[in-house]
XYZ file of C-alpha atoms in Angstrom:
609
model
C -91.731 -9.830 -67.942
C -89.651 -6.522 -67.153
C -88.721 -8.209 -63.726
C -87.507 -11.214 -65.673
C -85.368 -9.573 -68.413
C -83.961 -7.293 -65.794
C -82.977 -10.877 -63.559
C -81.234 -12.301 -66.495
C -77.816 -10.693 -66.005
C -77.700 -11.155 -62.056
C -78.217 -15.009 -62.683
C -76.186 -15.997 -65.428
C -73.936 -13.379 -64.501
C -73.463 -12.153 -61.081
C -74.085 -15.483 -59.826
C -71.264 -17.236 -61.338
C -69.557 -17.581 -58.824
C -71.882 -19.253 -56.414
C -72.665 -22.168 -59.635
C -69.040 -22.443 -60.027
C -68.138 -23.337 -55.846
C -71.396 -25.206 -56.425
C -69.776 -27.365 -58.990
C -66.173 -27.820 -57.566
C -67.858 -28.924 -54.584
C -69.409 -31.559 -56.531
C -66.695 -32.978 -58.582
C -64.774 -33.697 -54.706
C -67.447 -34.991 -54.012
C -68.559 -32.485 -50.718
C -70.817 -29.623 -50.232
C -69.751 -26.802 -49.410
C -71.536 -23.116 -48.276
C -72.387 -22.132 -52.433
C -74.002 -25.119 -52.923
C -77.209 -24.143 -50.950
C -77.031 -20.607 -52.583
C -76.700 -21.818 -56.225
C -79.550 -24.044 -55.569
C -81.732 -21.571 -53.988
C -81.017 -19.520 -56.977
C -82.105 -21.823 -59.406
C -84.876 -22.836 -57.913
C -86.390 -19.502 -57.513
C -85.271 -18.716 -61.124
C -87.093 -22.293 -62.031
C -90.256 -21.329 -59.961
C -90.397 -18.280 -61.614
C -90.536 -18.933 -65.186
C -92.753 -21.766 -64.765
C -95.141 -18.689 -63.141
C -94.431 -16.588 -65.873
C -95.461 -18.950 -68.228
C -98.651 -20.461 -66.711
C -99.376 -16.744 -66.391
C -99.513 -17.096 -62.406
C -99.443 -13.871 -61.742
C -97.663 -14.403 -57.966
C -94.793 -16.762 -56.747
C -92.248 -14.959 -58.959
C -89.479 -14.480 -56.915
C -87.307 -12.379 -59.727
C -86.803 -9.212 -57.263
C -85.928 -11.451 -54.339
C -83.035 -13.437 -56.387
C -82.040 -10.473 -57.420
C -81.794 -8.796 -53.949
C -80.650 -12.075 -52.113
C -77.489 -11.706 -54.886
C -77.248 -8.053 -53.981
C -76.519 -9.081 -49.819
C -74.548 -11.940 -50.813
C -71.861 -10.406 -53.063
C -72.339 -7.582 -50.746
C -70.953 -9.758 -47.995
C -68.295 -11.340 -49.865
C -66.922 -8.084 -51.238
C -66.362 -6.832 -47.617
C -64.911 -10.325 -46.625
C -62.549 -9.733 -49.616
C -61.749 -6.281 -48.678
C -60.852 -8.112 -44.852
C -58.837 -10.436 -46.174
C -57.118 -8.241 -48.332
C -56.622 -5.729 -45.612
C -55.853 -8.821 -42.920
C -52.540 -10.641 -45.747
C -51.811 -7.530 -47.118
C -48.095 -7.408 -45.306
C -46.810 -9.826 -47.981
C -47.669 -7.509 -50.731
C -45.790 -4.515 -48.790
C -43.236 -6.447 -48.388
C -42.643 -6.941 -52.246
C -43.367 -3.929 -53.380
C -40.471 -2.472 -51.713
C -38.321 -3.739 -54.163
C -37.170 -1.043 -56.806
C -37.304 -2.494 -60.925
C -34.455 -0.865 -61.734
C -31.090 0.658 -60.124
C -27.335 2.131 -60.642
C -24.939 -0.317 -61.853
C -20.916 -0.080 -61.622
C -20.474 -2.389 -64.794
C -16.583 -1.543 -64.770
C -15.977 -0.942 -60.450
C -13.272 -0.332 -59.233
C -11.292 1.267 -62.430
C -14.369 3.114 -63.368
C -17.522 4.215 -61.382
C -19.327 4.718 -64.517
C -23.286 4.864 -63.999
C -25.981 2.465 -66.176
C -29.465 1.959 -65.416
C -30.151 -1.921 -65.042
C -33.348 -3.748 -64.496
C -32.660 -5.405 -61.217
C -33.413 -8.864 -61.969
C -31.254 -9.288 -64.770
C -28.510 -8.230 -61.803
C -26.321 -11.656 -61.200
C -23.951 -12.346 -57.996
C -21.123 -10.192 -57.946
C -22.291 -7.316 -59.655
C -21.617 -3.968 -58.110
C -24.627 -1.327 -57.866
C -24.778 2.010 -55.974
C -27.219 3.150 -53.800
C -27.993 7.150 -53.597
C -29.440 8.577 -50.531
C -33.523 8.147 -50.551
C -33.511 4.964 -52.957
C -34.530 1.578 -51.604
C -31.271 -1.223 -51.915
C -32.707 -3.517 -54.124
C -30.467 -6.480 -53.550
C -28.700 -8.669 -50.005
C -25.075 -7.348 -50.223
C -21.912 -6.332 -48.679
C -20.800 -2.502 -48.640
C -17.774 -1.891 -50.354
C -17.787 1.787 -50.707
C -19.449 4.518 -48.344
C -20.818 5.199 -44.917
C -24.387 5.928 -44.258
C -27.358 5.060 -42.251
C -30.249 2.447 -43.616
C -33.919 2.181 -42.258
C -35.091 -0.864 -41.728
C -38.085 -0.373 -40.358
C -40.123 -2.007 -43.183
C -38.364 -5.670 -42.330
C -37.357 -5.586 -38.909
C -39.731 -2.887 -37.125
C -36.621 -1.071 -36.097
C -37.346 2.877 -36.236
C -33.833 4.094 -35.915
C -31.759 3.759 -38.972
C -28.617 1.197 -38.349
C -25.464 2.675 -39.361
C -23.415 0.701 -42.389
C -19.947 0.868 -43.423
C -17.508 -1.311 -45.764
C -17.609 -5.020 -45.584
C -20.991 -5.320 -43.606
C -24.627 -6.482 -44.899
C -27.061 -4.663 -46.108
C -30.460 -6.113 -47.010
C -32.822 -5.756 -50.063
C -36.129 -3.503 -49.546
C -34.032 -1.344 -46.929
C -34.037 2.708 -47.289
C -30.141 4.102 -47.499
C -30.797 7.980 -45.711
C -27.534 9.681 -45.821
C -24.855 9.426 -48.700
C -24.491 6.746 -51.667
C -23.420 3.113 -50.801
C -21.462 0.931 -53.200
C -22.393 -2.245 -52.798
C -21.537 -5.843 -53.951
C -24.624 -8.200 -55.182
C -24.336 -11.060 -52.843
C -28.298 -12.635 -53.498
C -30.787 -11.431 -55.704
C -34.657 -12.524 -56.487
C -35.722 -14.960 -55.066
C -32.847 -15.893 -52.809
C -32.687 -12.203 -50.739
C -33.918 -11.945 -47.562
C -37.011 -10.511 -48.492
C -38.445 -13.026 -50.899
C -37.749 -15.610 -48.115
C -39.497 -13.359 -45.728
C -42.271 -13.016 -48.337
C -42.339 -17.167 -48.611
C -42.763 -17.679 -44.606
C -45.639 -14.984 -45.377
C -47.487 -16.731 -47.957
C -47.201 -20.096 -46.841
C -48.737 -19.264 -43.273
C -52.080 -17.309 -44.951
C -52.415 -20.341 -47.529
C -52.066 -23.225 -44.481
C -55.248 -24.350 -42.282
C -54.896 -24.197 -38.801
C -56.493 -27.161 -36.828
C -59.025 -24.980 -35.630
C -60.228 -23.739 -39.396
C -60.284 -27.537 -40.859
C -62.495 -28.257 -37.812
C -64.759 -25.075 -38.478
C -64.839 -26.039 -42.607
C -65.809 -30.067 -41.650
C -68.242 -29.408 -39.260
C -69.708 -26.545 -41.659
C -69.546 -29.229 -44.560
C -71.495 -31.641 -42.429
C -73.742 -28.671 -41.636
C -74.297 -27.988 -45.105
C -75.213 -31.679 -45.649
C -77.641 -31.574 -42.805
C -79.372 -28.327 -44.025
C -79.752 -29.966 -48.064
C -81.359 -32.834 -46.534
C -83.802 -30.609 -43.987
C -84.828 -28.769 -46.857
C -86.632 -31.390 -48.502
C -89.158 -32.182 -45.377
C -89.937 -28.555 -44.938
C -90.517 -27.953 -48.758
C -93.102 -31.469 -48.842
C -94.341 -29.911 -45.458
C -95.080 -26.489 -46.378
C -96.384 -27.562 -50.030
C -99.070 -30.087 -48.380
C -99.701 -27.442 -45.213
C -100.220 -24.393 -47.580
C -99.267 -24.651 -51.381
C -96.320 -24.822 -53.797
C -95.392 -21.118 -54.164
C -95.259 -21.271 -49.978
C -93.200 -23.970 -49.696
C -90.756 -23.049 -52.352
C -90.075 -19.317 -50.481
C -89.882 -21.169 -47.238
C -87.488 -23.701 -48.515
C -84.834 -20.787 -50.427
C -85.252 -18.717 -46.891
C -84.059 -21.938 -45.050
C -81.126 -23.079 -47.453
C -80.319 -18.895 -47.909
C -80.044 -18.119 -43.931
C -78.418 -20.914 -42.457
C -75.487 -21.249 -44.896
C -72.710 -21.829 -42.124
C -70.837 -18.369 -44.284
C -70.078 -16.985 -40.625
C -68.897 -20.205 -39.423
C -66.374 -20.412 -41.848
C -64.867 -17.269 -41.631
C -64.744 -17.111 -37.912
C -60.931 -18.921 -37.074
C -59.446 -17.998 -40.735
C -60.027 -14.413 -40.552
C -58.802 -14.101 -37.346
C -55.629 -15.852 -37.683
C -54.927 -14.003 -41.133
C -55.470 -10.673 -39.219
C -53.049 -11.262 -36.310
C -50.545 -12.875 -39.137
C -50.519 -9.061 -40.601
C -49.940 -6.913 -37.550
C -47.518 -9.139 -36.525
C -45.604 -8.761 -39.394
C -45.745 -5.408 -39.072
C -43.897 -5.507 -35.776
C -41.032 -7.903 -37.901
C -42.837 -10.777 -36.329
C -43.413 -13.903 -39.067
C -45.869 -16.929 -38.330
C -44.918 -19.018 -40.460
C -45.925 -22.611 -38.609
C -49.675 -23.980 -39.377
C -50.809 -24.419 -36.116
C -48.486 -21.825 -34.389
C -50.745 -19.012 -33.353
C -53.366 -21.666 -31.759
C -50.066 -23.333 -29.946
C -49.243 -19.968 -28.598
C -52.081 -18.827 -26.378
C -51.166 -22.060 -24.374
C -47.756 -22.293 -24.018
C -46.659 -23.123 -20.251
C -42.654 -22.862 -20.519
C -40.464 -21.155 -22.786
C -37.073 -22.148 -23.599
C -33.904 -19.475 -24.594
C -30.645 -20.801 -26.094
C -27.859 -18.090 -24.814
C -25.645 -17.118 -27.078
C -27.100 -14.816 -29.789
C -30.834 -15.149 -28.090
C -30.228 -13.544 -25.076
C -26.701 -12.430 -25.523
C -25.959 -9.949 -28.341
C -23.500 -13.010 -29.509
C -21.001 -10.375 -29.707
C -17.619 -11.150 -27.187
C -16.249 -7.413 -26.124
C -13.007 -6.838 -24.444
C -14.589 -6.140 -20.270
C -11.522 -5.693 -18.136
C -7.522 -5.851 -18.876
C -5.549 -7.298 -16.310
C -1.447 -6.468 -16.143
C 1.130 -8.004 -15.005
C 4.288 -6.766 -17.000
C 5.467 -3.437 -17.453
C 3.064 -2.545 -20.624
C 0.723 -0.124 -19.890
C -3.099 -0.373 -20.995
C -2.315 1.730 -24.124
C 0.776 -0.367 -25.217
C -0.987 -3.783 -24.426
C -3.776 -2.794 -26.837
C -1.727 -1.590 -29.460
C 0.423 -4.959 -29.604
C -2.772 -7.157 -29.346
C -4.295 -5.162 -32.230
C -1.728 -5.076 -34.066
C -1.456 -9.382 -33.869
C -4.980 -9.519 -35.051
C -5.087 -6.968 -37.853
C -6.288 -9.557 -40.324
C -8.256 -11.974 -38.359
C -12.065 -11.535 -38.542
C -12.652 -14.195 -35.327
C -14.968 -13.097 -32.835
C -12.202 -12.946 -30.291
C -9.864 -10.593 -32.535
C -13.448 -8.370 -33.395
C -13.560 -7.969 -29.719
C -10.020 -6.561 -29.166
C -9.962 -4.818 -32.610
C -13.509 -2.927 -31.245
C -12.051 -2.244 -28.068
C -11.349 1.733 -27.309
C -9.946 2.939 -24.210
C -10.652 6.818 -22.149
C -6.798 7.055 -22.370
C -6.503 7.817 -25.910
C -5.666 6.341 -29.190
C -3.464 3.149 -30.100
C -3.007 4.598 -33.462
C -0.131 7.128 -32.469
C 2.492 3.527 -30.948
C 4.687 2.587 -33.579
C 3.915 -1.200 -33.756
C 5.814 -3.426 -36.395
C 4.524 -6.702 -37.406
C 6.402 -9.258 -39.313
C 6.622 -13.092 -39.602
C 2.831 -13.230 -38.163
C 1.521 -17.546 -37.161
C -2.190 -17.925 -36.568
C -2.401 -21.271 -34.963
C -6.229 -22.034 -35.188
C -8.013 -22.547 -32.288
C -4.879 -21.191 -30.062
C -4.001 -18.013 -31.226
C -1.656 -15.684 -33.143
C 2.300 -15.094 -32.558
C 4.461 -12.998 -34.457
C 8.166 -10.628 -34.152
C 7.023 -7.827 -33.485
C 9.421 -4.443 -32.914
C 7.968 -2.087 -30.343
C 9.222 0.336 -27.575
C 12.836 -0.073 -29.025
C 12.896 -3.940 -28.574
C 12.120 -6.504 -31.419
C 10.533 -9.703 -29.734
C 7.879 -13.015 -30.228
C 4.746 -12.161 -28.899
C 1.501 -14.144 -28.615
C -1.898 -13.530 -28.071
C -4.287 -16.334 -27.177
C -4.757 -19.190 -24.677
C -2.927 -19.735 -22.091
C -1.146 -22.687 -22.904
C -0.104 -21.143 -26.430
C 1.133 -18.001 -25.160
C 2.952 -19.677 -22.529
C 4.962 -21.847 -25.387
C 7.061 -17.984 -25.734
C 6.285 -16.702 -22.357
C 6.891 -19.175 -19.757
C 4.976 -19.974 -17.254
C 1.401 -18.347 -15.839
C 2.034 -15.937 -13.586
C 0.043 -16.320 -9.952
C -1.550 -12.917 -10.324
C -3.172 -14.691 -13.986
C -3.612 -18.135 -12.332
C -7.131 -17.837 -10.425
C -8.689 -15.073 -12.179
C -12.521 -15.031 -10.905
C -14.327 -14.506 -14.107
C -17.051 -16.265 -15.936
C -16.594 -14.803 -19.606
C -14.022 -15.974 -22.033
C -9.861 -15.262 -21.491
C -6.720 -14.351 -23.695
C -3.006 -13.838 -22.682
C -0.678 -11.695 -24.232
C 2.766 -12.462 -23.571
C 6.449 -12.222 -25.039
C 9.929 -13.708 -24.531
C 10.184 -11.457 -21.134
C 6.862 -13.334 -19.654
C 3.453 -12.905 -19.479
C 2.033 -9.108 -19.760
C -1.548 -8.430 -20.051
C -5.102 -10.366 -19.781
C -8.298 -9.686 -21.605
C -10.987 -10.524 -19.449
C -14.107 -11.457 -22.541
C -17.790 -11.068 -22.019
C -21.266 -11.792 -24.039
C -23.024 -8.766 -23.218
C -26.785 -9.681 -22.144
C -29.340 -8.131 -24.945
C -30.964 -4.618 -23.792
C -34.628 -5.995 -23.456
C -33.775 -9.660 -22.299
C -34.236 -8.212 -18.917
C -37.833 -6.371 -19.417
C -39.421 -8.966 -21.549
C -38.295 -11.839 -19.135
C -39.928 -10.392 -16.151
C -43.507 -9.709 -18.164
C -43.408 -14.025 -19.285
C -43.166 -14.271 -15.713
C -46.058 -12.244 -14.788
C -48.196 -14.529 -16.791
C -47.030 -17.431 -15.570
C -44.612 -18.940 -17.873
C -41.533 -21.065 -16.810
C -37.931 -19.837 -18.257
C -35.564 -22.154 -19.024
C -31.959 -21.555 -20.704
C -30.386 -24.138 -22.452
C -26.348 -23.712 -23.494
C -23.953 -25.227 -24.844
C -21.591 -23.170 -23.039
C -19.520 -23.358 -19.827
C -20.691 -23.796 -16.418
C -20.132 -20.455 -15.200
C -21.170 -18.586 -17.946
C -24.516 -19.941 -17.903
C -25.150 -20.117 -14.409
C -23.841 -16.222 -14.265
C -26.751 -15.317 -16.541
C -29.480 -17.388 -15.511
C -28.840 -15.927 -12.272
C -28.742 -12.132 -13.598
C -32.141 -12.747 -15.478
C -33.476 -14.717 -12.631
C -34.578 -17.880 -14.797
C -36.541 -20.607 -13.407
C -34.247 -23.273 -14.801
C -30.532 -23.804 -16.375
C -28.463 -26.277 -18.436
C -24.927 -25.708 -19.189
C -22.543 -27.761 -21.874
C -25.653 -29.064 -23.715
C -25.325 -31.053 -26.909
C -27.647 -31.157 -29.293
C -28.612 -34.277 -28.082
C -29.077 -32.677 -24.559
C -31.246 -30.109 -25.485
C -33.501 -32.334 -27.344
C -33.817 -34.950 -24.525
C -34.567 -31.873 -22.289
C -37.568 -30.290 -24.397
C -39.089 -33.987 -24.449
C -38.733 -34.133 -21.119
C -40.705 -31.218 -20.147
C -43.522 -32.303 -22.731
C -44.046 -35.462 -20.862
C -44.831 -33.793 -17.855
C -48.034 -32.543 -20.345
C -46.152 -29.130 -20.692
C -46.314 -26.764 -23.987
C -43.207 -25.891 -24.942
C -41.867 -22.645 -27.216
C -38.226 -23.108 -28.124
C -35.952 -20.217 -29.285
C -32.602 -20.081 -30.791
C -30.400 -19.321 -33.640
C -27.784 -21.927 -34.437
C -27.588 -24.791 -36.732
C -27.253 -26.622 -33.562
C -30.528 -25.946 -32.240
C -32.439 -26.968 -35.539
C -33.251 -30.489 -33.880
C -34.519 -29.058 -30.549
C -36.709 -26.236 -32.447
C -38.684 -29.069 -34.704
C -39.609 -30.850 -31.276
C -40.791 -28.261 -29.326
C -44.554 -27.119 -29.746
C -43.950 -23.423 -31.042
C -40.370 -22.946 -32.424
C -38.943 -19.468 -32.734
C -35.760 -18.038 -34.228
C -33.900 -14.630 -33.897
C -33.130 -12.025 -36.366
C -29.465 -13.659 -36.775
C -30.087 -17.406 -37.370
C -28.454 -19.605 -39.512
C -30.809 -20.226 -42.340
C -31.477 -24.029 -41.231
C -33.025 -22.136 -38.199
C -35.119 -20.159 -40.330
C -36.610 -22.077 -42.164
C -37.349 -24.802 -39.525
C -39.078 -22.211 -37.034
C -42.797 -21.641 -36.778
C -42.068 -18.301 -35.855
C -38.968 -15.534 -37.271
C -38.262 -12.656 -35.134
C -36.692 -9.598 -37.687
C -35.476 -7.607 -34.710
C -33.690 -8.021 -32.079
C -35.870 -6.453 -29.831
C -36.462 -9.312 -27.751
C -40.032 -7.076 -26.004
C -41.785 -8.408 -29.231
C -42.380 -11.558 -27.412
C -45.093 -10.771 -24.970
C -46.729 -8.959 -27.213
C -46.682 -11.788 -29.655
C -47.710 -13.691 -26.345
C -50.740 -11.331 -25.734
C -51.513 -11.613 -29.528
C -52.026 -15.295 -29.914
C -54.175 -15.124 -26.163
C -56.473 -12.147 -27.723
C -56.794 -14.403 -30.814
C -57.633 -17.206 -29.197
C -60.307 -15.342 -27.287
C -61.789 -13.748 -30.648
C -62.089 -17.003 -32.406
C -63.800 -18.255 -29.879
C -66.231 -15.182 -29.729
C -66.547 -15.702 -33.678
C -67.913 -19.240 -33.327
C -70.269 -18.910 -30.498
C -71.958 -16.122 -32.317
C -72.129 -18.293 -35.789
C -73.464 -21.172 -33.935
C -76.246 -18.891 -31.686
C -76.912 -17.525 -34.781
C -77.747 -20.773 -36.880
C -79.361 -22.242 -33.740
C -81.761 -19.457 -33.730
C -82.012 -18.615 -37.610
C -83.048 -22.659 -38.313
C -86.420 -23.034 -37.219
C -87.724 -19.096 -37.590
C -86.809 -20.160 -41.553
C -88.546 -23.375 -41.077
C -91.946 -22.136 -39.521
C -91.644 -19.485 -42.131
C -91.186 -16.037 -40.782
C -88.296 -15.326 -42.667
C -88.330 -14.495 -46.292
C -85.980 -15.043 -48.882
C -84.262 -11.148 -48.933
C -84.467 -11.151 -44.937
C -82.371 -14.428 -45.074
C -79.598 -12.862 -47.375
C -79.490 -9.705 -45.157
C -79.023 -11.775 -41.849
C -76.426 -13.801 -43.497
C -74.599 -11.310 -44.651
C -74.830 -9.441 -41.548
C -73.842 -12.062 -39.234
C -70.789 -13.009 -41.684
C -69.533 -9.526 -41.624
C -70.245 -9.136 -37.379
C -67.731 -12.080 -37.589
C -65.138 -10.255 -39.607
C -65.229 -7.245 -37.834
C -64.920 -8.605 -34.580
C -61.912 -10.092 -36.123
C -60.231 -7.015 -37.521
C -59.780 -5.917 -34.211
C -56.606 -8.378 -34.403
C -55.340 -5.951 -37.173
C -53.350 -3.880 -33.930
C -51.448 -5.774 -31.664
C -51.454 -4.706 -28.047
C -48.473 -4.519 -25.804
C -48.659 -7.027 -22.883
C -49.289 -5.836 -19.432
């Protein structure tokens, strides 16, 4: 009687939640891994009272349900714990966001201070940021200079340097001295929350591999509920009722499939996590499986393997301006453009010295778009047309090329500056080749995979750095169209492809390849059709993300051979009775949680070698 008032609690209580997966399995009409357990509890409960009241005196199991329920929310509560620890990195991520922050209700007359919750903070709105505080919104410095750590998005340790008119990003750390800066998103449209969407969606999709694991643990299940009833029939002619009923809650107890289950989600969920720590998102449902097989990988060039930033290589003269003047009039033309082109000479510095000292008037400025920029300009004494741009524009006020300009062996981009005395100075333009593109080429290589680059750009250009990255494979002045015909291509010939890129014109091309990945500065169509979303653009993440899906791969694979060995062995000791009911919710428990920590080994991502 004590045993049976101290069970009460642990099976109307503790065991709820075993009766309640019990009965959603039911109502869809499938069995899942509680509905053994609840019925092995309520059996034993059942066989108990009945004992209790016939006065018995043996066959009640009361200490046994309440130690199987012991193991088994044992287990669970370490699984949880896993899991927790394994999809954690969304959480992070949205807890970096501060409630509350500095708003500039009256900028720029006044830079009067209120505290403001930040989501009641609308577009527009301008906030500032002191040094140490976290920027709670995606916006665009007006006011300041300082340095922001991004190391919580992008897994970039060094802290980027900001000034007025560029982006900063919500859930960054400002370092140095206060930014003010203009609300351009907030909630649930920043940067962050999207980041925090790709996050959630891939931990609450099944992979291929895990809806195999759950059917075939389902059918499992099925099989076991129906063995059950031969062994108890068995056991209770062989020996007697109280035998066959221990025998039966041992069998249904130790080979719930628990282990089986766990083995590919748990995995998967713990890679997700340390890749996001490294500011890589898997986003794509059957990405991480894809991965460990891919055969060929193919780069678009501009902003993927090029920083997608033109800078000024090499001027060329052929006037009587020196290097100094030439600048000075070119920057002076594109003083208000924000083109990539006009970025490139505006950035450009020379060892001479400064521009800033040449008096350079500017009046009556023409952008022509798509040609380039003229205006009267006085300088050196003289007041003249210059232009700045293609060839045939500038020649329109300078006459014609010049031979020394004419066959100019270069493979980047090329502007002319010219006046009404001829032709003066060329800009020679380049796409500088990312840092690591080099370095994390050569290790895909080493494990066998193909390189391709597919552009959209000129001949030259491409073929220059295919060549300097020694790629397998090139395609120059690609259409959309081009690039999609040549991913299908290669997945005819039975190859898996991973496709990376960052334009709105590579969208099409990154929904047909097998694993689609896009850098840190896509357009958001790219984004949000990737499977993957580098934050960085350290371009060495790769590999590693390479060497993560292969180690996966391998772990899952451990994970399932050991749940199968184990039910292959743990079926028939149950059924010719060795096993009792507590020793059947201690090696279930044990071999789920074997599983798990085999897979939280994934929580660390290795570098590739």
């Amino acid at each position: 009687w004590g045993g049976f008032l101290m069970v009460l609690p642990v099976v109307f209580y503790s065991a709820l939640p075993f009766y309640r997966g019990a009965w959603r399995d039911w109502k869809n009409r499938r069995v899942g891994m509680d509905t053994p357990i609840a019925i092995a509890i309520v059996m034993t409960f059942i066989a108990g009272i009945y004992s209790l009241a016939t006065n018995a005196g043996q066959g009640m199991y009361f200490e046994s349900i309440a130690m199987l329920l012991f193991f088994l929310l044992g287990g669970r509560f370490m699984e949880q714990i896993a899991r927790r620890k394994a999809g954690d990195a969304a959480e992070r991520l949205v807890k970096l966001v501060p409630a509350f922050c500095h708003r500039l209700p009256s900028y720029p007359e006044s830079e009067a201070i209120e505290e403001a919750a930040v989501v009641r903070l609308n577009i527009g709105d301008t906030i500032v940021v002191k040094p140490g505080e976290v920027i709670p919104v995606d916006g665009t410095v007006l006011s300041g200079e300082s340095e922001v750590n991004e190391a919580m998005l992008t897994g970039e340790s060094l802290p980027i340097v900001k000034r007025p008119s560029e982006k900063v990003t919500a859930g960054t750390l400002n370092t140095s001295s206060p930014l003010i800066i203009r609300t351009d998103h907030t909630g649930g449209n920043t940067r962050l929350s999207h980041i925090v969407k790709l996050l959630d969606r891939a931990l609450a999709q099944k992979p291929r591999a895990a809806e195999l694991a759950e059917k075939y643990a389902s059918s499992f299940v099925f099989g076991e509920l129906l063995l059950a009833i031969p062994v108890f029939i068995g056991w209770a002619w062989y020996a007697d009722a109280h035998t066959a009923l221990w025998i039966t809650v041992a069998l249904l107890v130790i080979t719930c499939p628990c282990a089986l289950s766990l083995a590919t989600p748990t995995a998967l969920a713990a890679s997700t996590g340390a890749l996001a720590k490294d500011g890589i998102l898997i986003s794509g449902k059957q990405s991480l499986e894809t991965l460990a097989q891919i055969d060929d990988v193919v780069f678009d060039k501009t902003g993927t393997l090029t920083k997608g930033q033109l800078s000024v290589s090499r001027m060329l003269h052929a006037g009587r301006l020196n290097e100094i003047q030439a600048l000075a009039v070119a920057q002076a033309l594109e003083q208000q453009s924000e083109h990539p082109i006009a970025r490139a000479i505006l950035n450009h510095t020379l060892s001479d010295g400064p521009v800033s000292a040449l008096d350079v008037k500017v009046q009556q400025r023409v952008n022509r778009i798509g040609h380039g920029v003229s205006a009267q300009i006085e300088f050196d004494g003289e007041t003249q047309v210059w232009a700045l741009g293609k060839a045939a524009f500038v020649s329109e006020i300078a006459g014609h090329l010049p031979e020394a300009f004419a066959h100019i062996d270069h493979t980047g981009g090329i502007i002319f500056l010219g006046n009404q005395s001829g032709f003066q100075t060329a800009f020679l333009l380049e796409d500088q080749i990312k840092d690591s593109a080099a370095e994390m080429l050569q290790n895909l290589k080493q494990h066998g995979i193909r390189l391709h680059l597919l552009s959209g750009d000129r001949q030259a250009a491409v073929a220059q750095v295919a060549q300097e990255l020694g790629l397998d494979a090139y395609r120059a002045e690609a259409t959309p169209e081009d690039k999609l015909a040549y991913v299908e291509n290669l997945q005819k010939q039975g190859r898996k492809v991973m496709m990376i890129g960052d334009g709105i014109n590579d969208a099409p091309v990154l929904a047909q390849a097998d694993v689609s990945a896009a850098v840190a500065t896509s357009a958001d169509v790219a984004r949000d059709g990737a499977d993957v979303v580098l934050l960085n653009d350290d371009l060495n993440v790769l590999p590693v993300m390479m060497e993560q899906a292969r180690r996966t791969h391998q772990i899952i694979r451990q994970n399932l051979t050991w749940a199968s060995a184990y039910n292959l062995v743990a079926v028939p000791l149950a059924v010719f009775g060795y096993v009792t009911p507590w020793i059947a919710a201690l090696g279930m428990s044990f071999s789920s949680l074997l599983v798990l920590g085999n897979a939280l080994r994934l929580l660390k991502t290795k570098k590739a070698v």
